[in-house]
Short mmCIF file of C-alpha atoms and ligand atoms in Angstrom, two decimals:
data_model
loop_
_atom_site.label_atom_id
_atom_site.label_comp_id
_atom_site.label_asym_id
_atom_site.label_seq_id
_atom_site.Cartn_x
_atom_site.Cartn_y
_atom_site.Cartn_z
CA UNK A 1 -68.33 157.63 -128.17
CA UNK A 2 -67.99 154.72 -125.75
CA UNK A 3 -69.72 151.41 -126.40
CA UNK A 4 -72.31 152.32 -123.75
CA UNK A 5 -73.34 155.68 -125.20
CA UNK A 6 -76.80 155.97 -126.67
CA UNK A 7 -78.58 158.70 -128.60
CA UNK A 8 -82.20 159.24 -127.63
CA UNK A 9 -84.40 162.07 -128.92
CA UNK A 10 -81.35 163.94 -130.21
CA UNK A 11 -79.27 163.76 -127.00
CA UNK A 12 -76.30 161.45 -126.52
CA UNK A 13 -76.24 159.92 -123.05
CA UNK A 14 -73.08 158.35 -121.61
CA UNK A 15 -74.97 155.10 -120.94
CA UNK A 16 -78.53 153.72 -120.91
CA UNK A 17 -78.71 153.09 -117.14
CA UNK A 18 -80.71 155.92 -115.56
CA UNK A 19 -82.19 156.72 -112.16
CA UNK A 20 -86.02 156.77 -112.30
CA UNK A 21 -88.10 159.50 -110.71
CA UNK A 22 -88.77 159.32 -106.96
CA UNK A 23 -88.02 160.45 -103.45
CA UNK A 24 -84.27 159.99 -103.65
CA UNK A 25 -84.06 162.79 -106.22
CA UNK A 26 -86.58 165.10 -104.57
CA UNK A 27 -84.39 168.15 -104.02
CA UNK A 28 -81.42 169.96 -105.50
CA UNK A 29 -78.96 168.73 -102.89
CA UNK A 30 -79.86 165.08 -103.58
CA UNK A 31 -79.79 165.63 -107.34
CA UNK A 32 -76.32 167.22 -107.11
CA UNK A 33 -75.03 164.15 -105.30
CA UNK A 34 -76.69 161.81 -107.81
CA UNK A 35 -75.16 163.76 -110.69
CA UNK A 36 -71.78 162.60 -109.43
CA UNK A 37 -72.81 158.98 -110.02
CA UNK A 38 -72.14 157.22 -113.32
CA UNK A 39 -75.88 157.10 -114.20
CA UNK A 40 -76.55 158.17 -117.80
CA UNK A 41 -79.45 160.36 -116.64
CA UNK A 42 -81.28 161.33 -113.44
CA UNK A 43 -85.02 161.96 -113.32
CA UNK A 44 -85.92 164.12 -110.31
CA UNK A 45 -89.12 163.40 -108.44
CA UNK A 46 -92.24 164.52 -110.31
CA UNK A 47 -92.92 168.22 -109.92
CA UNK A 48 -96.13 170.18 -110.44
CA UNK A 49 -97.51 173.71 -110.43
CA UNK A 50 -99.41 173.56 -107.14
CA UNK A 51 -100.39 171.05 -104.51
CA UNK A 52 -103.69 169.23 -104.94
CA UNK A 53 -106.06 169.95 -102.03
CA UNK A 54 -104.89 168.20 -98.84
CA UNK A 55 -101.69 166.90 -100.44
CA UNK A 56 -98.99 169.24 -99.20
CA UNK A 57 -97.54 166.51 -96.96
CA UNK A 58 -97.26 162.74 -97.24
CA UNK A 59 -99.68 160.54 -95.25
CA UNK A 60 -98.15 158.68 -92.29
CA UNK A 61 -96.98 156.04 -92.98
CA UNK A 62 -96.32 156.02 -96.70
CA UNK A 63 -93.51 153.53 -97.35
CA UNK A 64 -93.65 149.75 -96.84
CA UNK A 65 -90.24 148.31 -97.64
CA UNK A 66 -89.23 144.66 -97.95
CA UNK A 67 -85.46 144.48 -98.30
CA UNK A 68 -85.27 140.66 -98.65
CA UNK A 69 -87.85 140.47 -101.44
CA UNK A 70 -86.62 143.76 -102.96
CA UNK A 71 -89.96 145.51 -103.21
CA UNK A 72 -91.54 148.75 -102.00
CA UNK A 73 -95.17 149.71 -101.60
CA UNK A 74 -95.46 153.46 -101.59
CA UNK A 75 -98.11 156.08 -101.10
CA UNK A 76 -96.24 159.35 -101.42
CA UNK A 77 -98.32 162.07 -102.89
CA UNK A 78 -96.32 165.20 -102.99
CA UNK A 79 -92.95 166.53 -104.02
CA UNK A 80 -91.26 169.86 -104.59
CA UNK A 81 -93.25 172.27 -106.73
CA UNK A 82 -91.84 173.89 -109.87
CA UNK A 83 -91.53 177.07 -107.82
CA UNK A 84 -88.83 175.27 -105.79
CA UNK A 85 -86.95 173.95 -108.86
CA UNK A 86 -87.22 177.11 -110.94
CA UNK A 87 -84.04 178.82 -109.75
CA UNK A 88 -82.01 175.63 -110.36
CA UNK A 89 -83.29 174.79 -113.85
CA UNK A 90 -80.61 176.67 -115.79
CA UNK A 91 -77.80 174.92 -113.91
CA UNK A 92 -79.48 171.49 -114.04
CA UNK A 93 -80.13 171.73 -117.78
CA UNK A 94 -76.41 172.24 -118.44
CA UNK A 95 -75.55 168.76 -117.18
CA UNK A 96 -77.52 167.22 -120.10
CA UNK A 97 -78.23 164.39 -117.66
CA UNK A 98 -81.38 165.72 -116.00
CA UNK A 99 -84.85 164.94 -117.29
CA UNK A 100 -87.51 166.85 -115.41
CA UNK A 101 -90.64 164.85 -114.55
CA UNK A 102 -93.93 166.75 -114.54
CA UNK A 103 -97.34 165.64 -113.32
CA UNK A 104 -99.78 165.35 -116.22
CA UNK A 105 -102.94 165.05 -114.13
CA UNK A 106 -104.02 168.68 -114.48
CA UNK A 107 -103.48 169.51 -118.16
CA UNK A 108 -103.35 173.33 -117.93
CA UNK A 109 -101.00 173.25 -114.92
CA UNK A 110 -98.84 170.64 -116.66
CA UNK A 111 -98.54 173.00 -119.63
CA UNK A 112 -97.59 175.88 -117.30
CA UNK A 113 -94.79 173.80 -115.74
CA UNK A 114 -93.55 172.54 -119.12
CA UNK A 115 -93.43 176.12 -120.44
CA UNK A 116 -91.09 177.04 -117.56
CA UNK A 117 -88.84 174.03 -118.22
CA UNK A 118 -88.98 174.63 -121.98
CA UNK A 119 -86.98 177.86 -121.56
CA UNK A 120 -83.91 175.72 -120.87
CA UNK A 121 -82.22 173.05 -122.86
CA UNK A 122 -83.22 169.75 -121.23
CA UNK A 123 -82.86 166.54 -123.29
CA UNK A 124 -86.59 165.92 -122.89
CA UNK A 125 -89.42 166.25 -120.36
CA UNK A 126 -91.10 163.19 -118.81
CA UNK A 127 -94.84 163.52 -118.15
CA UNK A 128 -96.07 161.35 -115.32
CA UNK A 129 -99.70 160.20 -115.47
CA UNK A 130 -99.10 156.83 -113.93
CA UNK A 131 -98.44 156.79 -110.19
CA UNK A 132 -100.53 153.80 -109.05
CA UNK A 133 -101.92 155.16 -105.78
CA UNK A 134 -102.71 158.63 -107.21
CA UNK A 135 -104.57 156.91 -109.98
CA UNK A 136 -106.53 154.91 -107.41
CA UNK A 137 -107.54 158.05 -105.52
CA UNK A 138 -108.21 160.40 -108.43
CA UNK A 139 -109.26 158.20 -111.34
CA UNK A 140 -106.96 156.21 -113.60
CA UNK A 141 -105.75 158.83 -116.07
CA UNK A 142 -103.05 156.36 -117.08
CA UNK A 143 -105.88 154.40 -118.74
CA UNK A 144 -107.80 157.42 -120.06
CA UNK A 145 -107.31 157.73 -123.82
CA UNK A 146 -109.08 161.11 -124.03
CA UNK A 147 -106.89 162.60 -121.30
CA UNK A 148 -103.79 161.19 -122.98
CA UNK A 149 -104.57 162.51 -126.45
CA UNK A 150 -105.63 165.97 -125.19
CA UNK A 151 -102.58 166.26 -122.93
CA UNK A 152 -100.10 165.17 -125.60
CA UNK A 153 -101.60 167.34 -128.35
CA UNK A 154 -101.55 170.47 -126.14
CA UNK A 155 -97.98 169.86 -125.00
CA UNK A 156 -96.69 169.10 -128.49
CA UNK A 157 -98.35 172.25 -129.85
CA UNK A 158 -96.77 174.52 -127.23
CA UNK A 159 -93.49 172.94 -126.10
CA UNK A 160 -90.35 172.62 -128.20
CA UNK A 161 -88.48 170.24 -125.84
CA UNK A 162 -89.21 166.59 -126.75
CA UNK A 163 -91.82 164.94 -124.51
CA UNK A 164 -91.94 161.40 -123.12
CA UNK A 165 -95.08 160.00 -121.49
CA UNK A 166 -94.71 157.70 -118.48
CA UNK A 167 -97.46 155.07 -118.48
CA UNK A 168 -98.48 152.55 -115.84
CA UNK A 169 -99.31 148.92 -116.54
CA UNK A 170 -102.76 148.12 -117.83
CA UNK A 171 -104.23 145.63 -120.26
CA UNK A 172 -104.53 148.56 -122.69
CA UNK A 173 -101.01 149.95 -122.41
CA UNK A 174 -100.23 149.35 -126.09
CA UNK A 175 -103.38 150.99 -127.45
CA UNK A 176 -102.93 153.95 -125.06
CA UNK A 177 -99.29 154.34 -126.10
CA UNK A 178 -100.36 154.23 -129.74
CA UNK A 179 -102.87 157.00 -129.09
CA UNK A 180 -100.05 159.02 -127.50
CA UNK A 181 -97.81 158.26 -130.51
CA UNK A 182 -100.53 159.33 -132.95
CA UNK A 183 -101.01 162.52 -130.90
CA UNK A 184 -97.31 163.32 -131.33
CA UNK A 185 -95.52 161.98 -128.24
CA UNK A 186 -91.77 161.50 -128.74
CA UNK A 187 -91.13 158.53 -126.40
CA UNK A 188 -92.83 156.26 -123.87
CA UNK A 189 -91.53 155.41 -120.40
CA UNK A 190 -93.03 152.18 -119.01
CA UNK A 191 -93.89 151.38 -116.28
CA UNK A 192 -94.65 153.24 -113.04
CA UNK A 193 -95.60 151.50 -109.77
CA UNK A 194 -98.12 148.66 -110.12
CA UNK A 195 -101.53 148.37 -108.54
CA UNK A 196 -101.95 149.73 -105.90
CA UNK A 197 -101.79 146.44 -104.04
CA UNK A 198 -102.54 145.29 -100.50
CA UNK A 199 -100.29 143.61 -97.98
CA UNK A 200 -100.74 143.12 -94.26
CA UNK A 201 -99.14 141.84 -91.11
CA UNK A 202 -100.25 138.27 -90.25
CA UNK A 203 -99.10 138.61 -86.62
CA UNK A 204 -101.86 141.17 -86.05
CA UNK A 205 -104.12 140.53 -89.04
CA UNK A 206 -104.01 144.29 -89.66
CA UNK A 207 -102.80 146.25 -92.66
CA UNK A 208 -99.12 146.99 -92.08
CA UNK A 209 -99.65 150.61 -92.84
CA UNK A 210 -102.29 153.18 -93.40
CA UNK A 211 -100.55 154.10 -96.65
CA UNK A 212 -102.87 157.05 -96.97
CA UNK A 213 -105.34 155.74 -99.47
CA UNK A 214 -107.28 153.37 -97.26
CA UNK A 215 -107.50 149.60 -97.50
CA UNK A 216 -103.79 149.33 -96.72
CA UNK A 217 -102.89 149.64 -100.40
CA UNK A 218 -99.77 151.10 -101.97
CA UNK A 219 -98.14 151.30 -105.41
CA UNK A 220 -95.89 148.25 -105.82
CA UNK A 221 -92.39 148.54 -107.25
CA UNK A 222 -89.12 146.64 -107.29
CA UNK A 223 -88.11 143.09 -108.26
CA UNK A 224 -91.64 141.71 -108.06
CA UNK A 225 -92.91 143.80 -111.03
CA UNK A 226 -90.02 143.03 -113.39
CA UNK A 227 -91.81 140.54 -115.65
CA UNK A 228 -94.89 142.77 -115.91
CA UNK A 229 -92.69 145.65 -117.05
CA UNK A 230 -90.62 143.44 -119.36
CA UNK A 231 -93.75 142.12 -121.07
CA UNK A 232 -95.08 145.66 -121.52
CA UNK A 233 -91.74 146.71 -123.04
CA UNK A 234 -91.85 143.81 -125.52
CA UNK A 235 -95.46 144.63 -126.50
CA UNK A 236 -94.71 148.36 -126.84
CA UNK A 237 -91.54 147.73 -128.85
CA UNK A 238 -93.42 145.47 -131.24
CA UNK A 239 -96.16 148.02 -131.86
CA UNK A 240 -94.61 151.50 -131.69
CA UNK A 241 -92.05 153.38 -133.74
CA UNK A 242 -90.84 155.76 -131.01
CA UNK A 243 -88.21 155.07 -128.31
CA UNK A 244 -89.34 153.02 -125.31
CA UNK A 245 -87.60 153.67 -122.01
CA UNK A 246 -88.00 150.68 -119.70
CA UNK A 247 -88.67 150.96 -115.98
CA UNK A 248 -89.94 148.49 -113.40
CA UNK A 249 -88.29 145.85 -111.28
CA UNK A 250 -84.76 146.18 -112.59
CA UNK A 251 -82.44 145.06 -109.79
CA UNK A 252 -79.41 143.65 -111.63
CA UNK A 253 -77.48 144.26 -114.88
CA UNK A 254 -79.00 141.17 -116.50
CA UNK A 255 -82.47 142.73 -116.08
CA UNK A 256 -81.32 145.88 -117.89
CA UNK A 257 -79.85 143.74 -120.68
CA UNK A 258 -83.17 141.89 -121.03
CA UNK A 259 -85.06 145.20 -121.27
CA UNK A 260 -82.71 146.46 -124.00
CA UNK A 261 -82.88 143.15 -125.89
CA UNK A 262 -86.68 143.55 -125.61
CA UNK A 263 -86.42 146.85 -127.46
CA UNK A 264 -85.80 149.49 -124.77
CA UNK A 265 -83.54 152.40 -125.73
CA UNK A 266 -82.59 152.97 -122.08
CA UNK A 267 -83.66 151.77 -118.65
CA UNK A 268 -84.62 153.53 -115.45
CA UNK A 269 -84.03 151.99 -112.02
CA UNK A 270 -85.73 153.34 -108.95
CA UNK A 271 -86.54 150.90 -106.11
CA UNK A 272 -83.25 148.99 -106.22
CA UNK A 273 -81.38 152.27 -105.69
CA UNK A 274 -83.82 153.38 -102.96
CA UNK A 275 -83.44 150.00 -101.21
CA UNK A 276 -79.65 150.48 -101.19
CA UNK A 277 -80.29 153.48 -98.91
CA UNK A 278 -77.18 155.56 -98.31
CA UNK A 279 -75.26 153.20 -100.58
CA UNK A 280 -77.50 154.15 -103.52
CA UNK A 281 -74.80 155.86 -105.59
CA UNK A 282 -72.38 153.02 -104.93
CA UNK A 283 -75.09 150.59 -106.08
CA UNK A 284 -75.67 152.55 -109.30
CA UNK A 285 -71.95 152.76 -110.08
CA UNK A 286 -71.41 149.05 -109.48
CA UNK A 287 -74.49 148.24 -111.56
CA UNK A 288 -73.04 150.18 -114.51
CA UNK A 289 -69.61 148.60 -114.07
CA UNK A 290 -71.12 145.09 -114.00
CA UNK A 291 -73.33 145.94 -116.98
CA UNK A 292 -70.20 146.92 -118.92
CA UNK A 293 -68.40 143.75 -117.81
CA UNK A 294 -71.30 141.66 -119.10
CA UNK A 295 -71.04 143.34 -122.53
CA UNK A 296 -67.29 142.65 -122.57
CA UNK A 297 -67.82 139.02 -121.57
CA UNK A 298 -70.23 138.43 -124.45
CA UNK A 299 -68.12 140.56 -126.80
CA UNK A 300 -70.65 143.28 -127.58
CA UNK A 301 -68.85 146.34 -128.90
CA UNK A 302 -71.86 148.63 -129.02
CA UNK A 303 -74.89 148.73 -126.73
CA UNK A 304 -77.06 149.30 -129.80
CA UNK A 305 -76.21 145.79 -131.03
CA UNK A 306 -78.35 144.38 -128.21
CA UNK A 307 -81.36 146.57 -128.86
CA UNK A 308 -84.46 144.63 -129.81
CA UNK A 309 -82.56 141.44 -130.66
CA UNK A 310 -85.27 139.39 -128.96
CA UNK A 311 -88.11 140.72 -131.09
CA UNK A 312 -87.61 138.89 -134.42
CA UNK A 313 -87.13 135.62 -132.51
CA UNK A 314 -90.53 135.89 -130.84
CA UNK A 315 -92.37 134.90 -133.97
CA UNK A 316 -90.77 131.45 -134.22
CA UNK A 317 -93.39 128.75 -134.76
CA UNK A 318 -94.07 126.28 -131.94
CA UNK A 319 -91.86 123.20 -132.08
CA UNK A 320 -94.21 120.27 -131.54
CA UNK A 321 -91.74 117.37 -131.97
CA UNK A 322 -89.92 115.90 -128.96
CA UNK A 323 -86.59 117.46 -127.93
CA UNK A 324 -84.63 115.33 -125.47
CA UNK A 325 -82.11 117.40 -123.44
CA UNK A 326 -78.45 116.86 -124.28
CA UNK A 327 -76.26 115.96 -121.31
CA UNK A 328 -72.66 117.09 -120.79
CA UNK A 329 -71.18 114.96 -118.00
CA UNK A 330 -68.09 117.19 -117.78
CA UNK A 331 -70.22 120.13 -116.58
CA UNK A 332 -72.45 118.06 -114.24
CA UNK A 333 -71.96 118.57 -110.47
CA UNK A 334 -74.47 115.79 -109.63
CA UNK A 335 -76.66 118.15 -107.61
CA UNK A 336 -79.74 116.22 -108.83
CA UNK A 337 -81.80 119.41 -109.24
CA UNK A 338 -82.95 117.91 -112.57
CA UNK A 339 -83.91 114.61 -110.93
CA UNK A 340 -85.95 116.45 -108.32
CA UNK A 341 -87.82 118.75 -110.70
CA UNK A 342 -88.79 116.08 -113.26
CA UNK A 343 -92.45 115.25 -112.54
CA UNK A 344 -92.35 112.42 -115.10
CA UNK A 345 -89.57 110.55 -113.26
CA UNK A 346 -87.63 110.54 -116.54
CA UNK A 347 -84.27 111.49 -115.01
CA UNK A 348 -82.08 109.51 -112.66
CA UNK A 349 -78.49 109.52 -111.43
CA UNK A 350 -76.78 106.22 -112.26
CA UNK A 351 -73.05 105.60 -111.69
CA UNK A 352 -72.39 109.36 -111.17
CA UNK A 353 -74.09 110.10 -114.47
CA UNK A 354 -77.46 111.61 -115.38
CA UNK A 355 -79.59 109.27 -117.43
CA UNK A 356 -82.69 110.45 -119.32
CA UNK A 357 -85.41 107.96 -120.14
CA UNK A 358 -86.49 109.06 -123.62
CA UNK A 359 -89.77 107.19 -123.36
CA UNK A 360 -90.78 109.11 -120.22
CA UNK A 361 -89.40 112.56 -121.14
CA UNK A 362 -92.14 114.96 -122.36
CA UNK A 363 -89.71 117.72 -123.46
CA UNK A 364 -91.03 120.24 -120.91
CA UNK A 365 -87.62 121.86 -120.38
CA UNK A 366 -87.83 122.02 -116.56
CA UNK A 367 -84.55 120.12 -116.06
CA UNK A 368 -82.72 122.48 -118.42
CA UNK A 369 -84.12 125.52 -116.55
CA UNK A 370 -82.93 124.34 -113.13
CA UNK A 371 -79.49 122.99 -114.10
CA UNK A 372 -77.03 125.38 -112.42
CA UNK A 373 -74.08 124.50 -114.66
CA UNK A 374 -75.78 124.14 -118.05
CA UNK A 375 -74.84 120.45 -118.08
CA UNK A 376 -78.29 119.90 -119.64
CA UNK A 377 -79.08 121.78 -122.82
C1 FMN B 1 -91.01 155.86 -103.12
C2 FMN B 1 -91.28 156.01 -104.58
C3 FMN B 1 -91.52 157.27 -105.12
C4 FMN B 1 -91.78 157.42 -106.48
N1 FMN B 1 -92.02 158.66 -107.00
C5 FMN B 1 -92.23 158.82 -108.33
C6 FMN B 1 -92.44 160.08 -108.88
O1 FMN B 1 -92.42 161.12 -108.21
N2 FMN B 1 -92.66 160.17 -110.22
C7 FMN B 1 -92.67 159.06 -111.04
O2 FMN B 1 -92.86 159.19 -112.26
N3 FMN B 1 -92.47 157.83 -110.52
C8 FMN B 1 -92.25 157.69 -109.20
N4 FMN B 1 -92.04 156.44 -108.68
C9 FMN B 1 -92.06 155.28 -109.59
C10 FMN B 1 -90.65 154.89 -110.07
O3 FMN B 1 -90.02 155.91 -110.79
C11 FMN B 1 -90.74 153.65 -110.99
O4 FMN B 1 -91.49 153.98 -112.13
C12 FMN B 1 -91.41 152.46 -110.33
O5 FMN B 1 -91.08 152.39 -108.97
C13 FMN B 1 -91.03 151.14 -111.01
O6 FMN B 1 -89.63 151.00 -111.12
P1 FMN B 1 -88.74 150.25 -109.99
O7 FMN B 1 -89.31 148.89 -109.83
O8 FMN B 1 -87.34 150.26 -110.53
O9 FMN B 1 -88.87 151.06 -108.76
C14 FMN B 1 -91.79 156.28 -107.32
C15 FMN B 1 -91.57 155.01 -106.77
C16 FMN B 1 -91.33 154.86 -105.42
C17 FMN B 1 -91.10 153.49 -104.86
#
């Protein structure tokens, strides 16, 4: 067992950094290539029993990508059917790294697909009820407690492979996840794309894309949704007793570490790998290497030592007394970021030294946040 290995729902994975479900794992050829990466698991694009009416092909256009800001808005609405995957399932299950993702919109068809997958020995099955733009078009099943409890109960009654439910963000994500837990679900994956949200081109004043669902909207993913996902993971970890697999906005190893400290058993990355294009596998491998280096730097010998370490600290009472930042001149590079950010005018640079006026300081912490060298603590 390496320090990165983690046991989830009875399967030991080589590490907790996984590729989330999406286009880049939409066929066997792509999955075979991805299996050669160092990712602890690969989740192929969501499959289903049959195409919904009118949804055999994607709308044109269906991807709005912003490389600089590291986000994607997407409106894909199809993927390979289980009929396509069927002949590969035996081989894929042997890797112990593939988790099949199945659409949970149509309960009886979801059961049919899960029964096919259940014949093999996959670590678990991920049920997707949370794609933002599908929810917009067909009703938000990701927020439908009756759908969730019926779906989970039927699957748990008929399927022996463990089942994880992939939820989207909503104000009710914790209560919905609890309903799924009470109905027997084995794990929660959170979150899927957010929204869907609008964006448009200000040079024309027009929506950038059709994105298929009208109003120029698409499901938002990537860096911009990280804190939404992180907050959901904290809330879920505090309220549930089953594994939480974090997904949403993870673009660097530090994000994955935060998710695990927030209680996640593993993390899934999608957009950051998609945005790396043909360098996706290289990106994943470097991510895992850097993740490992971070653990070494901070002397963690087991990934499980990080898990949930944030949670008990969240209940600390508010500190209402003043705390004046401590200054370490040796670390200071005199960039004056602290001087600039202090709205109270409590900080100044005098004789190459930062001076804090204790009478003006209101202990907001802004100067500490912006100090690049931790000269202020
Ligand atoms: C182009 C694209 C296709 C996606 N397809 C699927 C899918 O088939 N099934 C699924 O569960 N999630 C799908 N997702 C959602 C991702 O797996 C992930 O939950 C979401 O994008 C948030 O994570 P990220 O910010 O790391 O991308 C897709 C996302 C994108 C951008």
